Amino acid sequence: MSATPVSIAEKVEKQHTVARSSNLRKYLPMYLSIAPFFIIYLCFGIAPVIFSLYLAFQRWDGIGQMNFIGFNNFAFALTDPIFGQAILNTFEIWIISTIPMLVLALLLAFLLNMRKRSKFAYQVAYLLPNITSTVAIALIFGSFFGDQYGLINQMLGTMHLNTIGWLTDAWPMRWAVAMITIWRWTGYNALIYMAGLQSIPSDFYEAARIDGANTWRTFYHITLPLLRPVILFTVISSTLGGMTLFTEPQILFGNNGGVGNSGLTMSLYQYWQAFASFHYGFGAAVGWIMFFILVIFTFVNWKIVQSTER
């Protein structure tokens, strides 16, 4: 007698069960070896993000009972003039730091790529500011920017020039943060550009030299077009970093952004509200607003990448 459809289905299911069990025993050691990373990431990465979204709709001081207040935290943040000033300060610092930083990094990478020897020493020197402690860098630059005994103002005084209120006046405060950012990240971006330059075939440069092109025309017509994807990457990464500046203004100006909140950034405002004023629900809401701002910037950069590829 031929087997019934039910018995055939049972045999197929049994074979699948045996195969799954065999695969599980085969790959179980591999799953166990990578499990700690995913468990730690779930506990300290995913879970805090989900909790912060829940916390954004609560009023909580970190000790007492949570009170659900809906979108009040978001509404207050979007109408708070201090937070608006923090957003404006962040954008201004980002603009005055990113453009000079990327231009200088591209120039350094181009000049270094022309050297035939001793490149490694320069690469190490370029990377050192990036791997140095941000707190240490901010403290050192804070001594440079001191209003009375700062090194820069001392030099200006010896030349009988007016001193600058780096830590008290609005625009000098933003330039102080921008200069720290430029000094710290120029070398890092220069190394990225250096890697991009080394990926450009040398045949293009040899053909340009044969045609009589000088260094500037070679740079403008060959280097820049072929380096465009790398430039867009550094613009995106610099944008994300510039929108989340925290350590530099916090060390230089304190939690409230200094005189007139002129050095207050979005990340510093969030820290001020959540961990200095103990408004954890409001701080979580500010964090999610910052997230959406970064998403918008990422989307804009992605559209720019698409348009340049077309």
Short mmCIF file of C-alpha atoms in Angstrom, two decimals:
data_model
loop_
_atom_site.label_atom_id
_atom_site.label_comp_id
_atom_site.label_asym_id
_atom_site.label_seq_id
_atom_site.Cartn_x
_atom_site.Cartn_y
_atom_site.Cartn_z
CA MET A 1 0.00 0.00 0.00
CA SER A 2 1.23 3.52 -0.80
CA ALA A 3 1.90 5.94 2.00
CA THR A 4 -0.87 8.39 2.80
CA PRO A 5 -0.30 12.17 2.42
CA VAL A 6 -0.46 12.53 6.20
CA SER A 7 2.36 10.07 6.78
CA ILE A 8 4.49 11.73 4.07
CA ALA A 9 3.98 15.13 5.70
CA GLU A 10 4.93 13.69 9.09
CA LYS A 11 8.14 12.22 7.63
CA VAL A 12 9.07 15.50 5.97
CA GLU A 13 8.43 17.41 9.20
CA LYS A 14 10.48 14.89 11.15
CA GLN A 15 13.36 15.27 8.68
CA HIS A 16 13.20 19.07 9.01
CA THR A 17 13.22 18.78 12.80
CA VAL A 18 16.27 16.51 12.73
CA ALA A 19 18.05 18.88 10.31
CA ARG A 20 17.32 21.90 12.51
CA SER A 21 18.53 20.06 15.59
CA SER A 22 21.71 19.02 13.79
CA ASN A 23 22.36 22.57 12.59
CA LEU A 24 21.77 23.91 16.09
CA ARG A 25 24.32 21.51 17.59
CA LYS A 26 26.74 22.39 14.80
CA TYR A 27 26.50 26.17 15.14
CA LEU A 28 25.79 26.42 18.88
CA PRO A 29 29.44 27.11 19.84
CA MET A 30 29.55 29.94 17.29
CA TYR A 31 26.32 31.42 18.62
CA LEU A 32 27.62 31.22 22.18
CA SER A 33 30.91 32.90 21.22
CA ILE A 34 29.15 35.99 19.81
CA ALA A 35 26.31 36.02 22.35
CA PRO A 36 28.11 38.22 24.96
CA PHE A 37 28.41 41.11 22.50
CA PHE A 38 24.72 41.03 21.61
CA ILE A 39 23.66 40.64 25.24
CA ILE A 40 25.78 43.62 26.32
CA TYR A 41 24.59 45.65 23.32
CA LEU A 42 20.97 44.79 24.16
CA CYS A 43 21.40 45.79 27.82
CA PHE A 44 23.49 48.93 27.33
CA GLY A 45 22.53 49.96 23.78
CA ILE A 46 19.00 49.02 22.76
CA ALA A 47 17.36 48.99 26.20
CA PRO A 48 18.47 52.56 27.16
CA VAL A 49 17.23 53.89 23.82
CA ILE A 50 13.80 52.31 24.33
CA PHE A 51 13.69 53.53 27.93
CA SER A 52 14.65 57.07 26.86
CA LEU A 53 11.71 57.11 24.43
CA TYR A 54 9.39 56.07 27.26
CA LEU A 55 11.04 58.58 29.59
CA ALA A 56 10.54 61.43 27.11
CA PHE A 57 6.80 61.37 27.88
CA GLN A 58 7.29 61.44 31.66
CA ARG A 59 8.13 64.00 34.33
CA TRP A 60 10.78 62.42 36.54
CA ASP A 61 13.56 63.69 38.77
CA GLY A 62 15.35 60.34 38.98
CA ILE A 63 14.07 59.45 42.45
CA GLY A 64 10.34 60.02 42.78
CA GLN A 65 7.42 58.59 40.85
CA MET A 66 7.12 59.14 37.11
CA ASN A 67 4.18 61.21 35.88
CA PHE A 68 2.94 60.85 32.32
CA ILE A 69 2.67 64.28 30.66
CA GLY A 70 2.39 63.35 26.99
CA PHE A 71 4.15 65.65 24.53
CA ASN A 72 4.64 68.48 27.04
CA ASN A 73 8.41 67.90 27.21
CA PHE A 74 8.72 68.16 23.43
CA ALA A 75 6.46 71.21 23.28
CA PHE A 76 8.44 73.04 25.96
CA ALA A 77 11.78 72.19 24.33
CA LEU A 78 10.64 73.45 20.94
CA THR A 79 9.39 76.73 22.47
CA ASP A 80 12.28 77.27 24.91
CA PRO A 81 14.36 80.23 23.69
CA ILE A 82 17.45 78.86 25.44
CA PHE A 83 17.20 75.61 23.49
CA GLY A 84 16.68 77.64 20.32
CA GLN A 85 19.86 79.55 21.11
CA ALA A 86 21.66 76.25 21.73
CA ILE A 87 20.59 75.02 18.28
CA LEU A 88 21.77 78.27 16.68
CA ASN A 89 25.08 78.16 18.56
CA THR A 90 25.63 74.57 17.45
CA PHE A 91 25.00 75.41 13.80
CA GLU A 92 27.28 78.45 13.92
CA ILE A 93 30.12 76.50 15.56
CA TRP A 94 29.65 73.71 13.05
CA ILE A 95 29.88 76.08 10.08
CA ILE A 96 32.95 78.03 11.26
CA SER A 97 34.78 74.83 12.21
CA THR A 98 33.85 72.34 9.49
CA ILE A 99 34.65 74.44 6.40
CA PRO A 100 38.21 75.51 7.45
CA MET A 101 38.89 72.06 8.89
CA LEU A 102 38.03 70.14 5.72
CA VAL A 103 39.79 72.63 3.43
CA LEU A 104 42.96 72.50 5.54
CA ALA A 105 42.76 68.70 5.79
CA LEU A 106 42.45 68.37 2.01
CA LEU A 107 45.40 70.69 1.47
CA LEU A 108 47.58 68.79 3.97
CA ALA A 109 46.65 65.45 2.41
CA PHE A 110 47.45 66.70 -1.09
CA LEU A 111 50.83 68.07 -0.04
CA LEU A 112 51.68 64.92 1.92
CA ASN A 113 50.70 62.71 -1.00
CA MET A 114 53.26 64.52 -3.16
CA ARG A 115 56.08 63.53 -0.79
CA LYS A 116 58.02 60.40 -1.67
CA ARG A 117 59.57 59.77 1.76
CA SER A 118 58.96 60.35 5.50
CA LYS A 119 55.17 60.07 5.17
CA PHE A 120 54.76 57.89 8.26
CA ALA A 121 56.10 60.51 10.68
CA TYR A 122 53.66 63.09 9.31
CA GLN A 123 50.76 60.63 9.52
CA VAL A 124 51.52 59.93 13.17
CA ALA A 125 51.75 63.66 13.89
CA TYR A 126 48.40 64.27 12.19
CA LEU A 127 46.69 61.54 14.22
CA LEU A 128 48.06 62.50 17.64
CA PRO A 129 45.54 65.33 18.33
CA ASN A 130 42.65 62.97 17.60
CA ILE A 131 43.76 60.25 20.03
CA THR A 132 44.60 62.72 22.81
CA SER A 133 42.06 63.11 25.61
CA THR A 134 39.42 65.68 24.71
CA VAL A 135 39.32 66.92 28.30
CA ALA A 136 43.07 67.47 28.33
CA ILE A 137 42.89 69.32 25.01
CA ALA A 138 40.07 71.56 26.26
CA LEU A 139 41.96 72.36 29.48
CA ILE A 140 45.12 73.29 27.59
CA PHE A 141 43.24 75.48 25.14
CA GLY A 142 41.36 77.01 28.08
CA SER A 143 44.70 78.27 29.39
CA PHE A 144 45.40 79.75 25.98
CA PHE A 145 42.04 81.54 25.85
CA GLY A 146 42.10 83.01 29.36
CA ASP A 147 40.91 86.62 29.40
CA GLN A 148 43.57 87.94 31.79
CA TYR A 149 46.45 85.48 31.79
CA GLY A 150 45.76 83.54 28.61
CA LEU A 151 48.69 83.01 26.27
CA ILE A 152 46.90 84.49 23.24
CA ASN A 153 45.87 87.67 25.04
CA GLN A 154 49.35 88.00 26.53
CA MET A 155 50.80 87.91 23.03
CA LEU A 156 48.25 90.47 21.81
CA GLY A 157 49.13 92.70 24.75
CA THR A 158 52.84 92.59 23.99
CA MET A 159 52.01 93.76 20.45
CA HIS A 160 49.85 96.58 21.89
CA LEU A 161 46.68 95.10 20.37
CA ASN A 162 43.25 94.83 21.97
CA THR A 163 42.69 91.62 23.91
CA ILE A 164 39.81 89.31 23.02
CA GLY A 165 37.21 87.97 25.46
CA TRP A 166 37.51 84.36 24.35
CA LEU A 167 35.50 83.12 27.35
CA THR A 168 33.12 86.05 27.81
CA ASP A 169 32.12 87.45 24.40
CA ALA A 170 29.66 85.66 22.13
CA TRP A 171 31.54 85.17 18.86
CA PRO A 172 35.00 84.68 20.40
CA MET A 173 33.48 81.93 22.57
CA ARG A 174 32.21 80.13 19.47
CA TRP A 175 35.53 80.61 17.70
CA ALA A 176 37.32 79.15 20.72
CA VAL A 177 35.29 75.93 20.46
CA ALA A 178 35.72 75.93 16.68
CA MET A 179 39.51 76.23 16.91
CA ILE A 180 39.68 73.29 19.31
CA THR A 181 37.58 71.25 16.89
CA ILE A 182 39.73 72.28 13.92
CA TRP A 183 42.96 71.40 15.73
CA ARG A 184 41.63 68.03 16.88
CA TRP A 185 40.00 66.75 13.70
CA THR A 186 42.03 68.25 10.83
CA GLY A 187 44.68 65.54 10.96
CA TYR A 188 42.10 62.76 11.16
CA ASN A 189 40.31 64.00 8.04
CA ALA A 190 43.66 64.55 6.31
CA LEU A 191 44.48 60.85 6.77
CA ILE A 192 41.10 59.91 5.29
CA TYR A 193 41.79 62.16 2.31
CA MET A 194 45.27 60.65 2.10
CA ALA A 195 43.75 57.17 1.75
CA GLY A 196 41.43 58.47 -0.94
CA LEU A 197 44.29 60.10 -2.83
CA GLN A 198 46.31 56.90 -2.79
CA SER A 199 43.39 55.07 -4.42
CA ILE A 200 43.51 57.41 -7.46
CA PRO A 201 45.51 55.79 -10.30
CA SER A 202 48.80 57.56 -10.96
CA ASP A 203 48.17 57.33 -14.70
CA PHE A 204 45.87 60.34 -14.50
CA TYR A 205 48.59 62.51 -12.95
CA GLU A 206 51.21 61.30 -15.41
CA ALA A 207 48.92 62.11 -18.34
CA ALA A 208 48.25 65.56 -16.86
CA ARG A 209 51.97 66.26 -16.50
CA ILE A 210 52.56 65.19 -20.10
CA ASP A 211 49.83 67.59 -21.21
CA GLY A 212 51.57 70.39 -19.30
CA ALA A 213 49.03 70.80 -16.47
CA ASN A 214 50.36 72.56 -13.38
CA THR A 215 49.71 71.51 -9.78
CA TRP A 216 46.58 73.62 -9.36
CA ARG A 217 44.92 72.35 -12.57
CA THR A 218 45.80 68.79 -11.64
CA PHE A 219 44.27 69.28 -8.22
CA TYR A 220 41.10 70.95 -9.56
CA HIS A 221 40.41 68.71 -12.57
CA ILE A 222 41.63 65.33 -11.31
CA THR A 223 41.91 65.19 -7.54
CA LEU A 224 38.68 66.92 -6.54
CA PRO A 225 36.33 65.02 -8.91
CA LEU A 226 37.78 61.61 -8.05
CA LEU A 227 37.88 62.43 -4.33
CA ARG A 228 34.25 63.58 -4.19
CA PRO A 229 32.85 60.45 -2.42
CA VAL A 230 35.52 60.75 0.28
CA ILE A 231 34.80 64.46 0.70
CA LEU A 232 31.09 63.74 1.10
CA PHE A 233 31.90 61.12 3.74
CA THR A 234 33.99 63.58 5.75
CA VAL A 235 31.25 66.20 5.44
CA ILE A 236 28.66 63.77 6.80
CA SER A 237 30.87 62.56 9.66
CA SER A 238 31.91 66.13 10.53
CA THR A 239 28.25 67.16 10.54
CA LEU A 240 27.30 64.40 12.95
CA GLY A 241 30.25 65.24 15.18
CA GLY A 242 29.61 68.99 15.04
CA MET A 243 25.96 68.59 15.97
CA THR A 244 26.91 66.68 19.15
CA LEU A 245 29.70 68.90 20.56
CA PHE A 246 29.80 68.58 24.33
CA THR A 247 33.19 68.24 26.02
CA GLU A 248 34.85 71.34 24.62
CA PRO A 249 32.13 73.88 25.59
CA GLN A 250 31.50 72.10 28.90
CA ILE A 251 35.14 72.42 29.96
CA LEU A 252 35.52 75.98 28.69
CA PHE A 253 32.21 77.52 29.77
CA GLY A 254 30.51 75.19 32.25
CA ASN A 255 27.13 73.48 32.10
CA ASN A 256 25.15 76.62 31.21
CA GLY A 257 27.28 77.60 28.22
CA GLY A 258 29.02 80.59 29.77
CA VAL A 259 28.06 84.25 29.64
CA GLY A 260 24.70 84.71 27.95
CA ASN A 261 24.60 81.01 27.02
CA SER A 262 26.75 81.96 24.03
CA GLY A 263 28.72 78.71 24.20
CA LEU A 264 25.73 76.47 24.85
CA THR A 265 25.34 73.57 22.39
CA MET A 266 22.51 71.08 22.03
CA SER A 267 24.35 68.28 23.81
CA LEU A 268 25.42 70.61 26.61
CA TYR A 269 21.83 71.85 26.98
CA GLN A 270 20.63 68.25 27.27
CA TYR A 271 23.25 67.49 29.93
CA TRP A 272 22.37 70.67 31.79
CA GLN A 273 18.67 69.79 31.92
CA ALA A 274 19.00 66.07 32.62
CA PHE A 275 22.04 65.64 34.86
CA ALA A 276 22.51 69.09 36.39
CA SER A 277 18.86 70.08 36.87
CA PHE A 278 17.54 66.48 37.26
CA HIS A 279 14.82 66.87 34.61
CA TYR A 280 15.39 63.43 33.15
CA GLY A 281 12.17 63.25 31.16
CA PHE A 282 12.83 66.62 29.58
CA GLY A 283 16.44 65.66 28.86
CA ALA A 284 15.25 62.50 27.10
CA ALA A 285 12.88 64.57 24.96
CA VAL A 286 15.73 66.91 24.01
CA GLY A 287 17.81 63.89 23.04
CA TRP A 288 15.10 62.65 20.68
CA ILE A 289 14.74 66.11 19.13
CA MET A 290 18.50 66.08 18.50
CA PHE A 291 18.11 62.63 16.95
CA PHE A 292 15.52 63.90 14.46
CA ILE A 293 17.73 66.89 13.61
CA LEU A 294 20.60 64.50 12.85
CA VAL A 295 18.27 62.31 10.76
CA ILE A 296 17.29 65.36 8.70
CA PHE A 297 20.94 66.27 8.16
CA THR A 298 21.79 62.67 7.21
CA PHE A 299 18.91 62.61 4.73
CA VAL A 300 20.05 65.89 3.16
CA ASN A 301 23.60 64.56 2.81
CA TRP A 302 22.27 61.31 1.35
CA LYS A 303 20.31 63.27 -1.28
CA ILE A 304 23.47 65.23 -2.09
CA VAL A 305 25.36 61.97 -2.58
CA GLN A 306 22.64 60.67 -4.89
CA SER A 307 22.59 63.87 -6.95
CA THR A 308 26.38 63.85 -7.38
CA GLU A 309 26.36 60.19 -8.41
CA ARG A 310 23.75 60.92 -11.07
#
